[in-house]
PDB file of C-alpha atoms in Angstrom:
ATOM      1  CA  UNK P   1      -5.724  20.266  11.267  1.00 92.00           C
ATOM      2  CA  UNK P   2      -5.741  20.505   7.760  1.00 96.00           C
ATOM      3  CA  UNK P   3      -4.338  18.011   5.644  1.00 98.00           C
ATOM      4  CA  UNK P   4      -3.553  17.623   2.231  1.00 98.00           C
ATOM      5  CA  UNK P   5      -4.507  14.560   0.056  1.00 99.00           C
ATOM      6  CA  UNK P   6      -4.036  12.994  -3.218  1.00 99.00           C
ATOM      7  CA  UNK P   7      -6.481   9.803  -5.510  1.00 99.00           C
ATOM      8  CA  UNK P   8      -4.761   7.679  -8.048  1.00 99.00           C
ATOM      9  CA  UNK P   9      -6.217   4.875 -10.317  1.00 99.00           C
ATOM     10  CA  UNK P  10      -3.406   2.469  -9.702  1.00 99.00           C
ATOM     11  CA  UNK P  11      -1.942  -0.646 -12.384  1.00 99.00           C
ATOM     12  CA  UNK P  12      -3.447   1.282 -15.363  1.00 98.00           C
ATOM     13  CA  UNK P  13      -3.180   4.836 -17.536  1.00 96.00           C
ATOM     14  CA  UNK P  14      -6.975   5.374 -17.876  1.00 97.00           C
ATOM     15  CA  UNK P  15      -8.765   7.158 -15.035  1.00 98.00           C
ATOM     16  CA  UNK P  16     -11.694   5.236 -13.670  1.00 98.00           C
ATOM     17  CA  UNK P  17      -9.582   2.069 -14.191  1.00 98.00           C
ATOM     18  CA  UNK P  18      -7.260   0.404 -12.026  1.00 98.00           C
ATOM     19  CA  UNK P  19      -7.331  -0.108  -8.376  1.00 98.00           C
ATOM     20  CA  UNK P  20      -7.876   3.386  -6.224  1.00 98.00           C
ATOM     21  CA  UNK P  21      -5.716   4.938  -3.958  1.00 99.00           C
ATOM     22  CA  UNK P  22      -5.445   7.423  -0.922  1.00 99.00           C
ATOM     23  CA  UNK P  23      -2.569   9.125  -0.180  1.00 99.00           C
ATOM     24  CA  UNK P  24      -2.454  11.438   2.632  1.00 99.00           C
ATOM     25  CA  UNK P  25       0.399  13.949   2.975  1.00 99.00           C
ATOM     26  CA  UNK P  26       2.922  15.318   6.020  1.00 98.00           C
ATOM     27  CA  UNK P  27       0.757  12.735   7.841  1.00 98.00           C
ATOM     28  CA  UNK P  28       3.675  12.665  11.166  1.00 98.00           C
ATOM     29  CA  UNK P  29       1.050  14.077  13.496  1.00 96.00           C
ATOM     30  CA  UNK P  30      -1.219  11.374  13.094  1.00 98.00           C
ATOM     31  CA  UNK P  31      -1.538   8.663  15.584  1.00 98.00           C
ATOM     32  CA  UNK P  32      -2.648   4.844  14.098  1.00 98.00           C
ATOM     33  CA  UNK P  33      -6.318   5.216  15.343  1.00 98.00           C
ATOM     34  CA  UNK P  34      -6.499   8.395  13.518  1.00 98.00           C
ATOM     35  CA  UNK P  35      -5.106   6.838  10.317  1.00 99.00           C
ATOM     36  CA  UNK P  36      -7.710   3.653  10.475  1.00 98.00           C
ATOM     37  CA  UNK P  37     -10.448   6.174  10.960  1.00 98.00           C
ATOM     38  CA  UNK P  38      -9.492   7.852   7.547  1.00 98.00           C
ATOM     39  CA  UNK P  39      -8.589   4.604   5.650  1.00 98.00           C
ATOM     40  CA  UNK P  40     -12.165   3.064   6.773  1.00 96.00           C
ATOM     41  CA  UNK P  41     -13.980   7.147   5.873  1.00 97.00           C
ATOM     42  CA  UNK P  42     -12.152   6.984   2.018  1.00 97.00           C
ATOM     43  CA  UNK P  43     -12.818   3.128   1.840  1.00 95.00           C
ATOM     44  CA  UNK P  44     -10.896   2.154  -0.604  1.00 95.00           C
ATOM     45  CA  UNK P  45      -8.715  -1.195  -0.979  1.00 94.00           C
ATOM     46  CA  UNK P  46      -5.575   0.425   0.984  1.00 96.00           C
ATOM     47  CA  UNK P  47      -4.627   4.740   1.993  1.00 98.00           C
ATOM     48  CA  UNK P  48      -1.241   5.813   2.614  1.00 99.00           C
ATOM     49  CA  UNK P  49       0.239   7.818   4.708  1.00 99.00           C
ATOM     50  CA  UNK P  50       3.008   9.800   3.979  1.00 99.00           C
ATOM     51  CA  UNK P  51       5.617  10.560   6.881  1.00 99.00           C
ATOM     52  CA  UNK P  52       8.891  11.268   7.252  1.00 99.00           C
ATOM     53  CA  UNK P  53      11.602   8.492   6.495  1.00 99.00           C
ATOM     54  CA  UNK P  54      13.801   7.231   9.164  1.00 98.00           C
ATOM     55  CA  UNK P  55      16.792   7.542   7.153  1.00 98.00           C
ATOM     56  CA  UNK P  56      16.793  11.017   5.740  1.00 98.00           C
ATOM     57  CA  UNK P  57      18.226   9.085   2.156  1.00 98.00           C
ATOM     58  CA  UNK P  58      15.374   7.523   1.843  1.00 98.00           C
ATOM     59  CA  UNK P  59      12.205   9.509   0.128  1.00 98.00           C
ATOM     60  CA  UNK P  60       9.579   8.877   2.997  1.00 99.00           C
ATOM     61  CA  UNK P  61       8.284   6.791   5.265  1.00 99.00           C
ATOM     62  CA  UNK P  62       4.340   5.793   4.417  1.00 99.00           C
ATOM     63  CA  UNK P  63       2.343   3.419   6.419  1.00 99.00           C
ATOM     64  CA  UNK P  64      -0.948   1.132   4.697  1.00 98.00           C
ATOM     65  CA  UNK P  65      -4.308   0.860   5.984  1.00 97.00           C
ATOM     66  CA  UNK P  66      -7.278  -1.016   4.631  1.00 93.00           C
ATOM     67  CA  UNK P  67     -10.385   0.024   5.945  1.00 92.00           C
ATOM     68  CA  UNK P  68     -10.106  -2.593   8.883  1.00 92.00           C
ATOM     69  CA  UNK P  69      -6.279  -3.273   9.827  1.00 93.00           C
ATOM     70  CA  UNK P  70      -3.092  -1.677   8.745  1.00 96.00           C
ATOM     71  CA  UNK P  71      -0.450  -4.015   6.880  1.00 94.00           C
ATOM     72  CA  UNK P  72       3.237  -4.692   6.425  1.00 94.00           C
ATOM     73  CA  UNK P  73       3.727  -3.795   2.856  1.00 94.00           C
ATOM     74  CA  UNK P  74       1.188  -3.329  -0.315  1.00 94.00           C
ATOM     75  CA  UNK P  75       1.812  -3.697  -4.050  1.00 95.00           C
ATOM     76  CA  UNK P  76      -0.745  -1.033  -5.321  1.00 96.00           C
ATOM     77  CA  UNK P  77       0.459   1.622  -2.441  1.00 98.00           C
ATOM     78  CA  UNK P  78       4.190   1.226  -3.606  1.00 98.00           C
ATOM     79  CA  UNK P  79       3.698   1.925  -6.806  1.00 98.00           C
ATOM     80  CA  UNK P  80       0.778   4.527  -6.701  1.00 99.00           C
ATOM     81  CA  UNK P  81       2.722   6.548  -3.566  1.00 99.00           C
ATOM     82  CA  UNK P  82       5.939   6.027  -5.664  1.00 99.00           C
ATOM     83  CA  UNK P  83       4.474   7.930  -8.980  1.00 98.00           C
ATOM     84  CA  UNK P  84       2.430  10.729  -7.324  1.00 98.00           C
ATOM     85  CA  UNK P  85       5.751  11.286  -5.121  1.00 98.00           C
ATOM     86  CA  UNK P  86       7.821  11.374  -8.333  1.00 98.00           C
ATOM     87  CA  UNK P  87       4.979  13.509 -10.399  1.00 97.00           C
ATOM     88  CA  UNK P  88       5.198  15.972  -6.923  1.00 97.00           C
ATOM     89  CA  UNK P  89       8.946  16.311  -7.138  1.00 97.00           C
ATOM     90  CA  UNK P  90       9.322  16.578 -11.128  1.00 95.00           C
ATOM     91  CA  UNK P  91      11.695  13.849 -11.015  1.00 90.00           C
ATOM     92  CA  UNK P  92      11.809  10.034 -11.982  1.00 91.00           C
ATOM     93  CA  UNK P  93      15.105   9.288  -9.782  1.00 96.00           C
ATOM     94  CA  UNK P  94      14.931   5.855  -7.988  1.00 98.00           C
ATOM     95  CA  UNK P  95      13.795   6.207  -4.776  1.00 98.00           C
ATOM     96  CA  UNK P  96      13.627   3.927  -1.692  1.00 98.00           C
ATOM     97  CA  UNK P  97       9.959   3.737   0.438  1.00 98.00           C
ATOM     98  CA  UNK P  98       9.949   3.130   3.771  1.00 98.00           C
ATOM     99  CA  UNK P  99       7.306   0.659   4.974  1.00 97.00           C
ATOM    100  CA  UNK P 100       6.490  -1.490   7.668  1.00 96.00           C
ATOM    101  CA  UNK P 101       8.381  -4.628   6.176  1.00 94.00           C
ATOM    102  CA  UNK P 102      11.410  -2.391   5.431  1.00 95.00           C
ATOM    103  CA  UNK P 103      12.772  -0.918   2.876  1.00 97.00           C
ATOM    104  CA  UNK P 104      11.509  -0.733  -1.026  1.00 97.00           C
ATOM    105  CA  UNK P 105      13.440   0.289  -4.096  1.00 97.00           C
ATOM    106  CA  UNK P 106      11.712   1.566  -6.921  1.00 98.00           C
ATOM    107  CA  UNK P 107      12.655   2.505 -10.433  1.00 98.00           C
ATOM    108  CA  UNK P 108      11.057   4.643 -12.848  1.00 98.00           C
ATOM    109  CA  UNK P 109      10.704   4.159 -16.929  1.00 97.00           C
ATOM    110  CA  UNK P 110       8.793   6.272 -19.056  1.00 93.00           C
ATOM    111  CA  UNK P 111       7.324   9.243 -18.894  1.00 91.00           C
ATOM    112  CA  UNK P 112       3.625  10.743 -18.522  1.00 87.00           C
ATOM    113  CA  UNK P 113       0.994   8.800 -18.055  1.00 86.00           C
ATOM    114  CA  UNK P 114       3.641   5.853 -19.606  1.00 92.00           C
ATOM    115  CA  UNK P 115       5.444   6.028 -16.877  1.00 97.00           C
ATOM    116  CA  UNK P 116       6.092   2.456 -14.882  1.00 98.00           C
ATOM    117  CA  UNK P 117       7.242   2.065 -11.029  1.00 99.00           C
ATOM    118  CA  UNK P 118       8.721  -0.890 -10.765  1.00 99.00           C
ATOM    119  CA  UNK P 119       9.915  -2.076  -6.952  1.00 98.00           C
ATOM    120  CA  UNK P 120      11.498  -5.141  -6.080  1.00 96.00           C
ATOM    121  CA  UNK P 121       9.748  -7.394  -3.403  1.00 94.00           C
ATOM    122  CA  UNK P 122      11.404  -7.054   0.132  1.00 90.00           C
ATOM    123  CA  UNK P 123      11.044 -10.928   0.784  1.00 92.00           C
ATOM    124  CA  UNK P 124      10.125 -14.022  -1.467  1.00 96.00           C
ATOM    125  CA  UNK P 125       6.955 -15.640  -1.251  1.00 95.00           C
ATOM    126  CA  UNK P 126       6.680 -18.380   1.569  1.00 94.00           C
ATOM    127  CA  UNK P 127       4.445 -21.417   0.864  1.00 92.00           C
ATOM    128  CA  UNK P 128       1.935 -22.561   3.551  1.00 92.00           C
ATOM    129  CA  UNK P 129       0.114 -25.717   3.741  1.00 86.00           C
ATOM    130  CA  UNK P 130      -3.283 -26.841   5.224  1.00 87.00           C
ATOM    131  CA  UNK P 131      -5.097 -25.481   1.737  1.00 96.00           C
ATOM    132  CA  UNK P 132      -8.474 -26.252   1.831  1.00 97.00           C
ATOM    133  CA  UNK P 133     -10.279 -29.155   0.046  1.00 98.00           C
ATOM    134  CA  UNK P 134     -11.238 -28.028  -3.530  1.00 98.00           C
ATOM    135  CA  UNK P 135     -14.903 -29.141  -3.003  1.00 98.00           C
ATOM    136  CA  UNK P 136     -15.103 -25.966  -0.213  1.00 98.00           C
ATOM    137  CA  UNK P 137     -13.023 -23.337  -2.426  1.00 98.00           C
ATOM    138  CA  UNK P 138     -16.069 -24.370  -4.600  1.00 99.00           C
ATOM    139  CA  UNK P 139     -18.678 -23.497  -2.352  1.00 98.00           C
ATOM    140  CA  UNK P 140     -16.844 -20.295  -1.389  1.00 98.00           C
ATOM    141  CA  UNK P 141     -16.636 -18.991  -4.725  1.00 99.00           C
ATOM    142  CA  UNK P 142     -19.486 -20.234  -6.143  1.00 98.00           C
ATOM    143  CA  UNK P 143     -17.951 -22.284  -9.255  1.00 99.00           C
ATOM    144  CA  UNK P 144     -18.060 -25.929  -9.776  1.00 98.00           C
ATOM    145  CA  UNK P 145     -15.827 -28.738  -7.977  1.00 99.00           C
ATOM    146  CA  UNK P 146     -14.407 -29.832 -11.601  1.00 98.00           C
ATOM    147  CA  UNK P 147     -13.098 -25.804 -12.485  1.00 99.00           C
ATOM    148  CA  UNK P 148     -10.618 -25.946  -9.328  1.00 99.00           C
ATOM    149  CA  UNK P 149      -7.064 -26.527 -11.091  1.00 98.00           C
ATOM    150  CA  UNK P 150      -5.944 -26.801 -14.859  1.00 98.00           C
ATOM    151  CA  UNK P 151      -3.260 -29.077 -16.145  1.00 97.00           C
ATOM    152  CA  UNK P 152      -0.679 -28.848 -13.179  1.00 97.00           C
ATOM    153  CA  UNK P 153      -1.803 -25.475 -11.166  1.00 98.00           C
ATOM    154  CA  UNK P 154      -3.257 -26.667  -8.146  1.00 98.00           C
ATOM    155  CA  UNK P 155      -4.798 -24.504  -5.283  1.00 98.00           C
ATOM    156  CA  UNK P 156      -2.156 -23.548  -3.184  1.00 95.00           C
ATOM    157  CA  UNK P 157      -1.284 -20.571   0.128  1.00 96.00           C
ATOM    158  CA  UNK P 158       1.774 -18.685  -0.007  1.00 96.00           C
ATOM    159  CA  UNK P 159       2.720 -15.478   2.581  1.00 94.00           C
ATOM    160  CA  UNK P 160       4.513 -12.735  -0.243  1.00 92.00           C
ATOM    161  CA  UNK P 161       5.381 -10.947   2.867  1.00 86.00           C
ATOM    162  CA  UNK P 162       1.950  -9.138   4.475  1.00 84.00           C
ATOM    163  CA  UNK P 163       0.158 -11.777   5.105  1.00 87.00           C
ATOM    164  CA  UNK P 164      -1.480 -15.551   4.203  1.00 92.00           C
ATOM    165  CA  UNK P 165      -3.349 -15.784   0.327  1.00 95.00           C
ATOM    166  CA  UNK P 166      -5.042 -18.595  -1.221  1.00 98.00           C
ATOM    167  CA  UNK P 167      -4.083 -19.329  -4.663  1.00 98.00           C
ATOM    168  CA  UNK P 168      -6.841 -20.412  -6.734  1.00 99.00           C
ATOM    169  CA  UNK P 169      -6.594 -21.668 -10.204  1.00 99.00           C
ATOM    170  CA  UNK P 170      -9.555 -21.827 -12.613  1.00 99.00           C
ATOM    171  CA  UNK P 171      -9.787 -24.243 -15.592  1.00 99.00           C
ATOM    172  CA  UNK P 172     -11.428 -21.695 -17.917  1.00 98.00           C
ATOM    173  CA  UNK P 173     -12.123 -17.729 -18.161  1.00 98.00           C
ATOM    174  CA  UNK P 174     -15.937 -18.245 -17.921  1.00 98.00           C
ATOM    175  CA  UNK P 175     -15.332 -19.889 -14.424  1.00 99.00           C
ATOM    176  CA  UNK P 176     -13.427 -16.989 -13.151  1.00 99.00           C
ATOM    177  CA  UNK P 177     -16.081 -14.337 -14.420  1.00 99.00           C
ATOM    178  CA  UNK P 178     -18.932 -16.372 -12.463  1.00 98.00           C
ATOM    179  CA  UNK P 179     -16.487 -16.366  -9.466  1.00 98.00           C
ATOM    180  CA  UNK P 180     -17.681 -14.995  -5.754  1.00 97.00           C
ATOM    181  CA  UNK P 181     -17.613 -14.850  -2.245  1.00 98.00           C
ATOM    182  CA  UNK P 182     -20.507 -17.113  -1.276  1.00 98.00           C
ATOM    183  CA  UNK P 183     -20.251 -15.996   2.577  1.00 97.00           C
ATOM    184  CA  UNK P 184     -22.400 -19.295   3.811  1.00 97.00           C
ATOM    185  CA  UNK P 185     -19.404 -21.168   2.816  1.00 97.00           C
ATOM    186  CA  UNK P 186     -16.391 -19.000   3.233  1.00 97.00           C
ATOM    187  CA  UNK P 187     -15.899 -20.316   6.616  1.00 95.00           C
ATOM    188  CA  UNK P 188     -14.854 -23.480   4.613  1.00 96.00           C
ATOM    189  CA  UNK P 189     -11.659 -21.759   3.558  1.00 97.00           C
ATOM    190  CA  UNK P 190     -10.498 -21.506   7.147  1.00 94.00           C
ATOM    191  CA  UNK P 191      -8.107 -18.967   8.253  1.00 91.00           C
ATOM    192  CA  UNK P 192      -6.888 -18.462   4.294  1.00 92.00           C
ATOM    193  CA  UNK P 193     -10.522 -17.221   4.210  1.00 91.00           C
ATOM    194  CA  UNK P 194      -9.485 -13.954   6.937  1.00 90.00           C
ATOM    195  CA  UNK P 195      -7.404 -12.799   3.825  1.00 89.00           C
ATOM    196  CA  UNK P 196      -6.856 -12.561   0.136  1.00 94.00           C
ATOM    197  CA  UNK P 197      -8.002 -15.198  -2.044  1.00 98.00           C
ATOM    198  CA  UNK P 198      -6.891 -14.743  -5.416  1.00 98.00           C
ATOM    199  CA  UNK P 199      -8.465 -16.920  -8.263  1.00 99.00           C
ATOM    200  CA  UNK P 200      -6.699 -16.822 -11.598  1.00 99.00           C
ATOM    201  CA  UNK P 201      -6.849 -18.462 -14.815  1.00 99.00           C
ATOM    202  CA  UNK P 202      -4.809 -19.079 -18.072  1.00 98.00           C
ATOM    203  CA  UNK P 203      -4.646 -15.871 -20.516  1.00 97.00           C
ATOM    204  CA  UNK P 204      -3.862 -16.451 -24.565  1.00 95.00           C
ATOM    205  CA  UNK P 205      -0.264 -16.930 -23.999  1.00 91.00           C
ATOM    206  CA  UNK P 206       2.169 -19.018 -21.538  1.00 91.00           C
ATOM    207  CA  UNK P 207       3.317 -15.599 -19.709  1.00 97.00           C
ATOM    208  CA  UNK P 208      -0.514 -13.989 -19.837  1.00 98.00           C
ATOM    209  CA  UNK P 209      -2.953 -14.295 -16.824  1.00 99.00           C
ATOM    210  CA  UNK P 210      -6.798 -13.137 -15.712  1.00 99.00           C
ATOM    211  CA  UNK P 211      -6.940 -12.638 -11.935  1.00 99.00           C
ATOM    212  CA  UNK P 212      -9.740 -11.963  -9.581  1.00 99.00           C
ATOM    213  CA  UNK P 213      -8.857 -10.881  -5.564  1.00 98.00           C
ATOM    214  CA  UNK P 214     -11.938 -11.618  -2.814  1.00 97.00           C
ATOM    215  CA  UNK P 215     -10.927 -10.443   0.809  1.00 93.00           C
ATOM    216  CA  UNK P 216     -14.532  -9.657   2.000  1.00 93.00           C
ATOM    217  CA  UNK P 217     -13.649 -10.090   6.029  1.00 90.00           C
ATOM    218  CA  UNK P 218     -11.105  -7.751   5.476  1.00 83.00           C
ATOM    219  CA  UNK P 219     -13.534  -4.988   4.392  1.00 79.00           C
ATOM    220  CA  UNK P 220     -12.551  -5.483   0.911  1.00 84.00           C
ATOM    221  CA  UNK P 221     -15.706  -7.119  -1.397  1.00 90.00           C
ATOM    222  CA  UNK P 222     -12.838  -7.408  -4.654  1.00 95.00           C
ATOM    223  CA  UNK P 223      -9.456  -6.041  -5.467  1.00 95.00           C
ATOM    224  CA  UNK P 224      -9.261  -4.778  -8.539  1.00 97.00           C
ATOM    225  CA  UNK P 225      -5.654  -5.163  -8.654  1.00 98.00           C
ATOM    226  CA  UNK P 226      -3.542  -6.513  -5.926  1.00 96.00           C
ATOM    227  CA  UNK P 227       0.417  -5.706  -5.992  1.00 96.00           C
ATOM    228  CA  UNK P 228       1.328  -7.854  -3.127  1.00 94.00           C
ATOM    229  CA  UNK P 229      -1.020 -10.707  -4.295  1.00 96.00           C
ATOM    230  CA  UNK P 230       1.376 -10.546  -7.776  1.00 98.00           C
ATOM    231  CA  UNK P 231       4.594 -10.910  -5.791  1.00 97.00           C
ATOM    232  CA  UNK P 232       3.915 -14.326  -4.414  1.00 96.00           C
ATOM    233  CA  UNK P 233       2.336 -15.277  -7.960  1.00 98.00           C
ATOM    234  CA  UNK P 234       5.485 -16.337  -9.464  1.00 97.00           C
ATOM    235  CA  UNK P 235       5.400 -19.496  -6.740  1.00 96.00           C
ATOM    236  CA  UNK P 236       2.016 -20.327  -8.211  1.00 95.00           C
ATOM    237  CA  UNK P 237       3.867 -21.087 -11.831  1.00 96.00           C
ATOM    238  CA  UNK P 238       6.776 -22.951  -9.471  1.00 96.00           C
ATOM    239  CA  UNK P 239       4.753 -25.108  -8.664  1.00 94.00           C
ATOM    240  CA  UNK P 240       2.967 -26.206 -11.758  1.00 96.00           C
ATOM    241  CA  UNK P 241       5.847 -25.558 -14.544  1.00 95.00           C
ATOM    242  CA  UNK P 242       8.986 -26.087 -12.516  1.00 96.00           C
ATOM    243  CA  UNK P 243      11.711 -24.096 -12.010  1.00 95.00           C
ATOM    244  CA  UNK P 244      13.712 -21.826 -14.859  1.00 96.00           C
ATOM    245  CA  UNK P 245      16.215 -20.102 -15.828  1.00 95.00           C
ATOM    246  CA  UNK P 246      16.824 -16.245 -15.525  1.00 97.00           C
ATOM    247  CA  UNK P 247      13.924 -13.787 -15.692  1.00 98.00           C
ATOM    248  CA  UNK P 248      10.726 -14.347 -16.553  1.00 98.00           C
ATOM    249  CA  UNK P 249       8.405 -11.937 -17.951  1.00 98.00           C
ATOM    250  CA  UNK P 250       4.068 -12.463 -16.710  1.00 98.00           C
ATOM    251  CA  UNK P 251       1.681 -10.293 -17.185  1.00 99.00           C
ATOM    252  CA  UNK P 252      -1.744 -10.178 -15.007  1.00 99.00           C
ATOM    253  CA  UNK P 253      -4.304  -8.569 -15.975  1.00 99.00           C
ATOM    254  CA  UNK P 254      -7.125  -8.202 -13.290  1.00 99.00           C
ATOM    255  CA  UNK P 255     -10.205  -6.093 -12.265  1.00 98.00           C
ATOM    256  CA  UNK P 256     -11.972  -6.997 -15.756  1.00 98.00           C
ATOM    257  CA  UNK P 257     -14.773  -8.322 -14.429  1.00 98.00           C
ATOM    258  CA  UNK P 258     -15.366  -5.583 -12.271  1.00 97.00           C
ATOM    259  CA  UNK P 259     -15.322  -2.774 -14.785  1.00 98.00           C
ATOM    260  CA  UNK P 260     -11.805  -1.136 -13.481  1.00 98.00           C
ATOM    261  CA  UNK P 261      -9.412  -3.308 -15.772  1.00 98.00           C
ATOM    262  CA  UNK P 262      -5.563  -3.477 -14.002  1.00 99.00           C
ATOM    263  CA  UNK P 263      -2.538  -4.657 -15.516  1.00 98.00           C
ATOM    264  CA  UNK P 264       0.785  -5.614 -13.558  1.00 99.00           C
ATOM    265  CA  UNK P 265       4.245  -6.413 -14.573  1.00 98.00           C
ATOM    266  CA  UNK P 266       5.998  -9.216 -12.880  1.00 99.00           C
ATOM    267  CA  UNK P 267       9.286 -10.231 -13.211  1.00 98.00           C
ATOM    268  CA  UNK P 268      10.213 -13.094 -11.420  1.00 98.00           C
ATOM    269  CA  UNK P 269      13.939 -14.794 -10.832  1.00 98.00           C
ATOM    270  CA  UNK P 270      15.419 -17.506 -10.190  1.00 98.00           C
ATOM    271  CA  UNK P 271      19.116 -19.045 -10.130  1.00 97.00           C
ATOM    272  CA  UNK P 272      19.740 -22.553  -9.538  1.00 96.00           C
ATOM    273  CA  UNK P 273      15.976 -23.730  -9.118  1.00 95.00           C
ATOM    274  CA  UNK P 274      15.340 -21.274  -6.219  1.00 96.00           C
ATOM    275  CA  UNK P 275      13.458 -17.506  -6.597  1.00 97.00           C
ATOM    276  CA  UNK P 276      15.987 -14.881  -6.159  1.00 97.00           C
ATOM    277  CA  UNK P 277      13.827 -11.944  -6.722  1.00 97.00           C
ATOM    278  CA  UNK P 278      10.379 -10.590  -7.607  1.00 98.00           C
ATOM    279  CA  UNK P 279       9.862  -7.170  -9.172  1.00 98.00           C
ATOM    280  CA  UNK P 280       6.522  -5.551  -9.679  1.00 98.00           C
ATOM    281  CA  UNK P 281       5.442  -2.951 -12.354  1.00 99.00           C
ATOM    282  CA  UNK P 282       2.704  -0.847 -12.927  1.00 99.00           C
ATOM    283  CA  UNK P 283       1.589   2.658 -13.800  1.00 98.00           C
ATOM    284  CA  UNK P 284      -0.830   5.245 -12.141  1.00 98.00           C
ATOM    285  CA  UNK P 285      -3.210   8.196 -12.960  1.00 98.00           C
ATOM    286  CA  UNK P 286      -3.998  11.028 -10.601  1.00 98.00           C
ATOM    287  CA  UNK P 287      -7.568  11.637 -10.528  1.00 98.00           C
ATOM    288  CA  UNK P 288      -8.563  14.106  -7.338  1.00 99.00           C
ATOM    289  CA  UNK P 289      -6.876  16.280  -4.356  1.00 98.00           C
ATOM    290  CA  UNK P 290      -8.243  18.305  -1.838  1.00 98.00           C
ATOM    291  CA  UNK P 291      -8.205  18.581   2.187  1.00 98.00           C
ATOM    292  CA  UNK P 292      -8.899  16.373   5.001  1.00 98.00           C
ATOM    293  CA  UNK P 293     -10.313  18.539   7.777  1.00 96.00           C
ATOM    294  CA  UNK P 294      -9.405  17.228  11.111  1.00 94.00           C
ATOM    295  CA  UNK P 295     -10.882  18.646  14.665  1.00 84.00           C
ATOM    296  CA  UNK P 296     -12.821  21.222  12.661  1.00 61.00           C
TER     297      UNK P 296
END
């Protein structure tokens, strides 16, 4: 079986930047043990695979692996499968994705390498308590007991509809860059520790983040940009500024101190103190294709 596949540099317009991405094509005759086994040979953060939808409205179906589990719903896969699909079909119509959580809308703006896909979260984030003490997200990141939290952000968990991340705040940018699993003491963090932690700190303006995402038991060392991690940020600036009006524009820019600078649009809403909605943005650059070779 031959089958065709496509590698993006997801969140950014530079190639070599970004988070990567897999997509596998006409990937129906694949069973999920068969898709694991390619996710864990390419590696990366998250592959795709593209099936058919179940509503023949809808674009495609396309299910997410990282190398070790597959998973509801994934920013950087929406928006990388949603801009090679578009590039493929010489067309920037809104589509709707398929995926495990349901489905996804996305919108297109731009054009070329400009171009933005921009879905709208399926569900809003949905806070979780039993955070750890700051003293052990400390020890698992490596940083100092006094550089967990700044002004009113506090470490808190939130599920943005995949599964459970720790929310991390850092009082300055130096504390983020020196940031790092320290595996002797990620067993501190408990079962947030199985997942995404994502440390983050203030950026030069009230709407402007730095982010960093650790999910080493998940096969993942650091995300250079994480899409999902992004939906369930907006609850993060809930719960330190309070509620507002409207839509609110935040930018996070992430995978800096890993040499593959990301940058993702959020958008969150809210009506009458509550979120109503959480879009994500981003672009994508294609960067390889070529054949798996299956049974050969």
């Amino acid at each position: 079986m031959k089958l065709r596949f496509h590698t993006l540099d997801v969140f950014t317009c530079e190639t070599f930047a970004g988070n990567p991405l897999a997509v596998v094509m006409d990937a129906d005759g694949l069973d999920g043990g068969t898709m694991q086994a390619i996710a864990r040979e390419f590696k990366l953060s998250e592959t795709v695979f593209v099936i058919k939808p179940a509503d023949p409205a809808h674009r495609a179906g396309i299910r997410i692996f990282t190398p070790v589990q597959e998973l509801l719903f994934a920013g950087h896969p929406t928006v990388g499968t949603a801009l090679l699909l578009a590039d493929l079909d010489g067309t920037a119509s809104p589509m709707v994705l398929e995926e495990k959580i349901g489905p996804i809308r996305i919108s297109f703006s731009g054009t070329g390498r400009e171009r933005i896909a921009t879905f709208e979260a399926a569900t809003m984030p949905k806070p979780l308590g039993d955070v750890p003490p700051d003293d052990a997200i400390a020890a698992a990141l490596g940083v100092d007991t006094q550089q967990i939290g700044y002004l009113n952000h506090r470490p808190h968990a939130a599920n943005p509809g995949n599964h459970p991340m720790l929310y991390v705040p850092l009082a300055s940018r130096e504390a983020l860059a020196n940031s790092s699993p320290q595996m002797a003491y990620w067993q501190g963090l408990g079962e947030l520790g199985k997942f995404l932690v994502y440390a983050y700190c203030a950026g030069s303006g009230e709407n402007l983040f730095h982010a960093r995402g650790f999910a080493p038991l998940d096969g993942i060392g650091e995300d250079p940009a994480t899409g999902s991690a992004a939906c369930g940020f907006p609850s993060s600036v809930i719960n330190a500024e309070g509620a507002w009006r409207g839509d609110r524009e935040i930018m996070i820019f992430q995978g800096e101190d890993m040499g593959r600078p990301s940058r993702i649009n959020v958008t969150a809403a809210m009506e009458d103190g509550a979120l109503v909605s959480v879009r994500i943005g981003g672009q994508a650059v294609r960067v390889s294709q070529g054949q798996l070779l299956l049974g050969s």
